[in-house]
Coordinates of C-alpha atoms in Angstrom, one line a residue:
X55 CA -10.1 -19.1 6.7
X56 CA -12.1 -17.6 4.1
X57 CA -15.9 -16.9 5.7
X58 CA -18.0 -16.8 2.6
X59 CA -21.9 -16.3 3.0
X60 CA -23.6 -18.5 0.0
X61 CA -26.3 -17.5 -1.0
X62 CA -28.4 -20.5 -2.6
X63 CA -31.8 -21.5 -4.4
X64 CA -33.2 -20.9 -7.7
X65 CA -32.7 -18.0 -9.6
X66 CA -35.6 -15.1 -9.9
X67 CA -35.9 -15.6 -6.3
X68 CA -34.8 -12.5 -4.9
X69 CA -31.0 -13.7 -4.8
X70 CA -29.5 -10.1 -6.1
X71 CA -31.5 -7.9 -4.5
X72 CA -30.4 -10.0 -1.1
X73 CA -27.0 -10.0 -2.5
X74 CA -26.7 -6.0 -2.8
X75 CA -28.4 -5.2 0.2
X76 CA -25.7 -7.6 2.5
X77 CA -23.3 -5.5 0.4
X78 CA -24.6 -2.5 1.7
X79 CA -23.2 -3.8 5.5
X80 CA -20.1 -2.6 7.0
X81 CA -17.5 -5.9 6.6
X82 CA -19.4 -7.5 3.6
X83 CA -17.6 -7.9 0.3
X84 CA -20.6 -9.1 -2.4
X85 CA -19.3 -10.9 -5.2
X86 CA -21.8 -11.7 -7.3
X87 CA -22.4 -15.3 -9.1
X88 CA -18.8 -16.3 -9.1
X89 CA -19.6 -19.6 -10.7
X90 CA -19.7 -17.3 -14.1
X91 CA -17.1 -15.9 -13.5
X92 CA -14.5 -18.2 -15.0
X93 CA -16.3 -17.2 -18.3
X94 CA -18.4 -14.7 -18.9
X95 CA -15.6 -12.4 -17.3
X96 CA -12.3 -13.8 -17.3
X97 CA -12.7 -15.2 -21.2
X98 CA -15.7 -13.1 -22.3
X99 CA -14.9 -9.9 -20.2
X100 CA -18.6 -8.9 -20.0
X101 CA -19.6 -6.1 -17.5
X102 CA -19.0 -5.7 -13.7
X103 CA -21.7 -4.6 -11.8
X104 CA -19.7 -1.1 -11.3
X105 CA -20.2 -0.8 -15.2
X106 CA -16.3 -1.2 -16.6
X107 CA -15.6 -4.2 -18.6
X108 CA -14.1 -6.9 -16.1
X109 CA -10.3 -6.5 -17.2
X110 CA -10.8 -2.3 -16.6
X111 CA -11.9 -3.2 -13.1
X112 CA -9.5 -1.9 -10.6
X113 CA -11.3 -4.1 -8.1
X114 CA -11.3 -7.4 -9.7
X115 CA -7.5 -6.9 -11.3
X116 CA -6.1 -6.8 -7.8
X117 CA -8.0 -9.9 -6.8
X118 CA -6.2 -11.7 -10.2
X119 CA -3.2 -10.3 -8.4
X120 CA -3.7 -11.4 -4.9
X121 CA -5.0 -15.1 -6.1
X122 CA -3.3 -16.3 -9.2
X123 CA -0.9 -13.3 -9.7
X124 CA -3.3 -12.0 -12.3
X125 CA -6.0 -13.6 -14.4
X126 CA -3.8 -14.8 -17.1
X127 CA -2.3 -17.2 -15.1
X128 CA -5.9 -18.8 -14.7
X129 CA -6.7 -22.0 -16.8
X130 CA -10.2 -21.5 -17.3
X131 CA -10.6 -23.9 -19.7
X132 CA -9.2 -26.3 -16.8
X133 CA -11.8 -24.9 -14.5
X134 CA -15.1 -25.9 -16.5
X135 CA -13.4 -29.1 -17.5
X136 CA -14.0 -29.8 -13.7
X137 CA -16.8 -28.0 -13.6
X138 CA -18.3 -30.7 -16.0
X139 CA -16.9 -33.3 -14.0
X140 CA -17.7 -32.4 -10.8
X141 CA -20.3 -29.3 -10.4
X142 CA -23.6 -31.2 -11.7
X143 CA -27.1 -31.5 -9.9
X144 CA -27.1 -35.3 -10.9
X145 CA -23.7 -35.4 -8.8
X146 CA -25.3 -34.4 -5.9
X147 CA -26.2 -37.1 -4.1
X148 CA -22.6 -38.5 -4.1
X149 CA -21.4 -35.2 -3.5
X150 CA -23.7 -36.0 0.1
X151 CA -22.0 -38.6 0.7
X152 CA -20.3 -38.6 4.2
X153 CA -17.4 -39.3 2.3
X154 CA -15.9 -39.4 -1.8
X155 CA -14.1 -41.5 -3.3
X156 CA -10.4 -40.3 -3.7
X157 CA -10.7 -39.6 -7.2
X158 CA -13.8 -37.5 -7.0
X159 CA -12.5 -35.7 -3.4
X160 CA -9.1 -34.5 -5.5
X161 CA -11.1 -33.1 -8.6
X162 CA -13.5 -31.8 -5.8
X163 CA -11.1 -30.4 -3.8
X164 CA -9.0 -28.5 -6.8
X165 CA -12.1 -27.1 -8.4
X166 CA -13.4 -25.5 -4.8
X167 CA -9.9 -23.9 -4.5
X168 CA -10.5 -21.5 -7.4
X169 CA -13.4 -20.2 -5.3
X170 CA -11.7 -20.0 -2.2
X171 CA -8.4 -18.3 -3.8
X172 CA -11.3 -15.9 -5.2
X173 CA -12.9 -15.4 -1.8
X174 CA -9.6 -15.1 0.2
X175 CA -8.3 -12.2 -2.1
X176 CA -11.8 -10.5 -2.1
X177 CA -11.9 -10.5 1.6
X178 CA -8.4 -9.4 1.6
X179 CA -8.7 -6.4 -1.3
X180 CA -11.8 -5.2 0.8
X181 CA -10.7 -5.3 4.3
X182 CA -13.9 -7.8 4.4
X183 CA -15.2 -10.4 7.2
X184 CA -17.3 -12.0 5.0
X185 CA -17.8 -12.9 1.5
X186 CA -20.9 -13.1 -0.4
X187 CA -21.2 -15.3 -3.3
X188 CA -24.9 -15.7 -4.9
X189 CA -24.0 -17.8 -7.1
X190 CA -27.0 -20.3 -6.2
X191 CA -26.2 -23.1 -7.6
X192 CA -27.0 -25.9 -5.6
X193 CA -24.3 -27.9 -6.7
X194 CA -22.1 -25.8 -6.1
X195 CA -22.5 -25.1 -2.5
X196 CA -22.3 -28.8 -2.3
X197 CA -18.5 -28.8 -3.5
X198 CA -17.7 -25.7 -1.2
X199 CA -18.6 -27.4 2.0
X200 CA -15.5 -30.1 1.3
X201 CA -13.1 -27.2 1.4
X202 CA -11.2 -27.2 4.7
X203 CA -9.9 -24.0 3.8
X204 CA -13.8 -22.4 4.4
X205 CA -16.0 -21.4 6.7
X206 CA -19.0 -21.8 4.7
X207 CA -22.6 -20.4 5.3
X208 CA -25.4 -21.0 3.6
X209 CA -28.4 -18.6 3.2
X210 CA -31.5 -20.3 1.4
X211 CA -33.7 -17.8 -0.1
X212 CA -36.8 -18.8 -0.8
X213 CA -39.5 -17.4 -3.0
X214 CA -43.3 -18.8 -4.0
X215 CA -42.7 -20.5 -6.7
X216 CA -45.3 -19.1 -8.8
X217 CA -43.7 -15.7 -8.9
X218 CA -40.7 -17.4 -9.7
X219 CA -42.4 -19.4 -12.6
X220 CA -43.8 -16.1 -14.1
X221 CA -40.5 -14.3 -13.8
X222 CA -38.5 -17.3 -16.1
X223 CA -41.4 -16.1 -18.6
X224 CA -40.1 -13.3 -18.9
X225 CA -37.5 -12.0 -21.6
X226 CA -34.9 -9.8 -20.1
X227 CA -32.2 -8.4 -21.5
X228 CA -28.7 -8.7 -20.1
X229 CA -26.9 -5.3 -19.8
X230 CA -23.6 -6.8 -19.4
X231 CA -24.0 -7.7 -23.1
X232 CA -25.0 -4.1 -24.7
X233 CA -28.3 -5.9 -25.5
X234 CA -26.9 -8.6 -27.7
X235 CA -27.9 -11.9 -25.2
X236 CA -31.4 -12.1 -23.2
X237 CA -31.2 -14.1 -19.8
X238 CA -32.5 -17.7 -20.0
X239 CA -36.3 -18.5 -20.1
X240 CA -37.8 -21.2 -18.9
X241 CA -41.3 -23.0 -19.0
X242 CA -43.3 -22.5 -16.0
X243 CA -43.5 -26.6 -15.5
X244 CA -39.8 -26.5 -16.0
X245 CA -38.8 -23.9 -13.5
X246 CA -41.7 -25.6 -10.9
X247 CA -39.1 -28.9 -11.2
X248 CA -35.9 -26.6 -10.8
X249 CA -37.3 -24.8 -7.8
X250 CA -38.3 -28.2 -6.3
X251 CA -35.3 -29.5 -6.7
X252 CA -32.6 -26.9 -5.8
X253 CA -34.3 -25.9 -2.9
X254 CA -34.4 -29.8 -2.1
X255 CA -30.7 -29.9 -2.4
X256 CA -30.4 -26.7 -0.3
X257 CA -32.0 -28.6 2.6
X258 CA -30.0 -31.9 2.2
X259 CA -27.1 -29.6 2.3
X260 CA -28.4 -28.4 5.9
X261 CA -28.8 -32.1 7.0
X262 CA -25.2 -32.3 6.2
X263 CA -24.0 -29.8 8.8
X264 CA -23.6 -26.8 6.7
X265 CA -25.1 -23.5 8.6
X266 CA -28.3 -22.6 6.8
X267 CA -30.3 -20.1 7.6
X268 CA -34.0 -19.5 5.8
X269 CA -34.7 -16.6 4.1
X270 CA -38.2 -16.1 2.6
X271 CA -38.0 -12.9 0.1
X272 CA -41.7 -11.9 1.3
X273 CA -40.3 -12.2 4.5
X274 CA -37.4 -9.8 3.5
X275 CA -39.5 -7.1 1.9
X276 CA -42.1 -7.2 4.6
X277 CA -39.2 -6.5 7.3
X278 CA -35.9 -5.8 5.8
X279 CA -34.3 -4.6 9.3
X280 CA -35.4 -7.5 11.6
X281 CA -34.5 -10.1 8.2
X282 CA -30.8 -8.3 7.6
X283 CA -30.2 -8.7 11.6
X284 CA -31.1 -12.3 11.5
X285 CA -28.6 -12.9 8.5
X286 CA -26.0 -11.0 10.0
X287 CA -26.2 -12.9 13.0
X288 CA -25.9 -16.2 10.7
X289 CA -22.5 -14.9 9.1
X290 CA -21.1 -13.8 12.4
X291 CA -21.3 -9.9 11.8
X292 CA -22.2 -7.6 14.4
X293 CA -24.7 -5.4 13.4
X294 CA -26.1 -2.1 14.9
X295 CA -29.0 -0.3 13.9
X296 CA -26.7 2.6 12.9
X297 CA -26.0 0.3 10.1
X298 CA -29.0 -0.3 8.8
X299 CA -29.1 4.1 7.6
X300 CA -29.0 2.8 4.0
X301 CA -32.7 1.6 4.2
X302 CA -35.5 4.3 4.1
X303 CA -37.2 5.0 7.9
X304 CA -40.6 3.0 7.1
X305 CA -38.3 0.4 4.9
X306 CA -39.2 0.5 1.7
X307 CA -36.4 1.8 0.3
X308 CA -33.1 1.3 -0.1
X309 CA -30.2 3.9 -0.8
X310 CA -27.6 1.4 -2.9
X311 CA -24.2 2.4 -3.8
X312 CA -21.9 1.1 -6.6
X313 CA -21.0 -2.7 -6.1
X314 CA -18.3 -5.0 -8.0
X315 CA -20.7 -8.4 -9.1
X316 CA -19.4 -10.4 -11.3
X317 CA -22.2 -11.6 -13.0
X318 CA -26.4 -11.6 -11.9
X319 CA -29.3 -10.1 -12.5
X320 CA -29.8 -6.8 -13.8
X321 CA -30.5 -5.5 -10.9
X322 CA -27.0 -5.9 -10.0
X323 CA -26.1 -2.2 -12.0
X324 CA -28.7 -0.1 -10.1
X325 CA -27.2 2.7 -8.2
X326 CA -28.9 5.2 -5.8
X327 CA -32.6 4.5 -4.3
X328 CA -34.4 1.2 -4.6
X329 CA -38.3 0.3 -3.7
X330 CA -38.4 -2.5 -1.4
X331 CA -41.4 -3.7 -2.6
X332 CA -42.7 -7.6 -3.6
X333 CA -43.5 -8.4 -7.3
X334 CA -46.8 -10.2 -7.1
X335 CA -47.7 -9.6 -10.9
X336 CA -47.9 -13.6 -11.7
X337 CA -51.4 -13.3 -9.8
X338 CA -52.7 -11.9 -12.4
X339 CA -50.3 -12.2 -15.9
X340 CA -49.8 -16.1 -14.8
X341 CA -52.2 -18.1 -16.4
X342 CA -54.5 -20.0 -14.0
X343 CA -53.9 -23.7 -15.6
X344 CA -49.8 -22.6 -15.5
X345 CA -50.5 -21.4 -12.1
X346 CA -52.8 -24.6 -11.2
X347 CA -49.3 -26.7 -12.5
X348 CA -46.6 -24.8 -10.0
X349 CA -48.9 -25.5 -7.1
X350 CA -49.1 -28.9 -7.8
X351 CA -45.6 -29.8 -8.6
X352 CA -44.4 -27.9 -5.5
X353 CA -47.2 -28.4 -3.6
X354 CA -45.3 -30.9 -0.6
X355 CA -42.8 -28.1 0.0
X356 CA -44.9 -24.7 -0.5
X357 CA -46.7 -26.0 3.1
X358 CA -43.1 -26.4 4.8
X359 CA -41.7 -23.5 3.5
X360 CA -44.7 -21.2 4.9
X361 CA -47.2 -20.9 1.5
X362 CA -50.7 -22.6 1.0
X363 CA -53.5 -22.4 -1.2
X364 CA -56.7 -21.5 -0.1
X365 CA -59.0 -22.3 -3.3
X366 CA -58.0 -23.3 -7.0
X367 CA -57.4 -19.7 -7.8
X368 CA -56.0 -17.6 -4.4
X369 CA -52.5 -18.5 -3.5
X370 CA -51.3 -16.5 -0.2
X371 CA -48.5 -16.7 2.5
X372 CA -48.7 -17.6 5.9
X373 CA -46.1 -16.8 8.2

């Protein structure tokens, strides 16, 4: 049984630098956002995160091998027909259900066992224990957990939702590309509904019985060491302190080596040493009345997920 540690909320939350630094631990195999991987790799044979074009990839080709006896024996366009069926946030709520009904269990079933055949051959190409696949999507995650064929844990990362607002502002360019596509912007009252509700889903997931574990990424880059123990203890990996040499002494670094994502954030082609540091820029580039709008679309979850605001214009944590 394929162990696979999802990682889950919205996007600009910290997801891939989470993602690289559980790929820095002895066992983990990081994928990447598998859910593009169908594609914007196996079709479009963009970039993986070691910088060859997917099909040059020595890694991913012998994980076609192990799981479909190579990637032209994959009908993609079959996997985002039931991707459009099946893997939609409006679904979710039936996908909650304690139980489907037999027509939406069987497309359910079939689509989740492209991922596991994915996670099975990864975990087997790496000599892995666990899997990680921050792909995010809630709906996704919601699919997964009806595989019998996974052990399936969820890690929720969490970030205030006004520096995830700013950072869908933002245009960035997506290397994978050769600069020719930017990543997807959003509106700062659009992402403020997103991160409500995927983070939402994330908990009704939880409620469901799927292992979740919390991460907050101010948490992380206030404490990396004591936050990678806790998630290593969540996917079942023993951990030493030895294991942690990759981060700096005082933390605030990180010393990363080439990794095999499928598909992410930018971030996801950095080699060598990282700052560990928080990007608080949207307290001062966000505009107040966009920032005044976050708050108050988010505002009954930023108190349960540790944030408050202490006047109209000061937005800190609490622990």
């Amino acid at each position: 049984m394929a162990r696979v540690v999802f990682l889950g909320g919205l996007g600009r939350s910290g997801t891939t630098l989470v993602e690289r630094l559980l790929g820095e631990l002895p066992g983990v195999c990081a994928l990447g956002e598998v859910v593009h991987l169908w594609q914007r790799d196996v079709r479009d044979d963009e970039r993986c995160g070691c910088g060859a074009r997917f099909s040059d990839c020595a890694f991913w080709r012998a994980i076609g091998e192990a799981a479909f006896d190579g990637w032209h024996a994959v009908d993609v366009d079959r996997i985002l027909r039931l991707r459009a069926t099946v893997e939609r946030t409006r679904h979710i709520p039936r996908l909650a259900a304690r139980t489907l009904p037999q027509p939406l269990r069987e497309a359910v079933l079939e689509y989740a066992g492209f991922y596991t055949a994915v996670y099975e051959a990864a975990a087997l190409v790496a000599g892995a224990e666990v899997v990680v696949d921050s792909s995010k999507h809630s709906a996704l995650a919601h699919c997964l957990r009806w595989s019998p064929a996974l052990d399936l844990r969820v890690v929720h990362v969490i970030r205030d939702p006004r520096g995830v607002a700013y950072s869908w502002t933002k245009a960035v360019d997506r290397p994978e590309t050769d600069g020719a596509e930017q990543m997807t912007r959003y509106s700062a009252g659009r992402s403020a509904l997103l991160w409500a509700g995927h983070n939402a889903a994330f908990g009704l997931l939880a409620r469901r019985g799927v292992p979740t574990a919390r991460l907050r990424y101010e948490a992380l880059l206030a404490d990396p060491r004591t936050e990678l123990h806790r998630i290593a203890r969540h996917a079942g990996l023993p951990l030493r302190d030895e294991d942690l040499a990759f981060l700096s002494p005082d933390g605030r670094a990180a010393e990363l080596r080439t990794g095999h994502s499928a598909a992410g954030n930018p971030m996801r082609f950095t080699v060598g040493r990282v700052p560990l540091r928080r990007d608080d820029a949207w307290r001062e580039a966000l505009p107040p009345r966009q920032r005044a709008l976050v708050g108050a679309v988010c505002a009954p979850m930023l108190r349960a997920y540790g944030y408050r605001t202490i006047d109209k214009k000061t937005e800190v944590e609490i622990s």
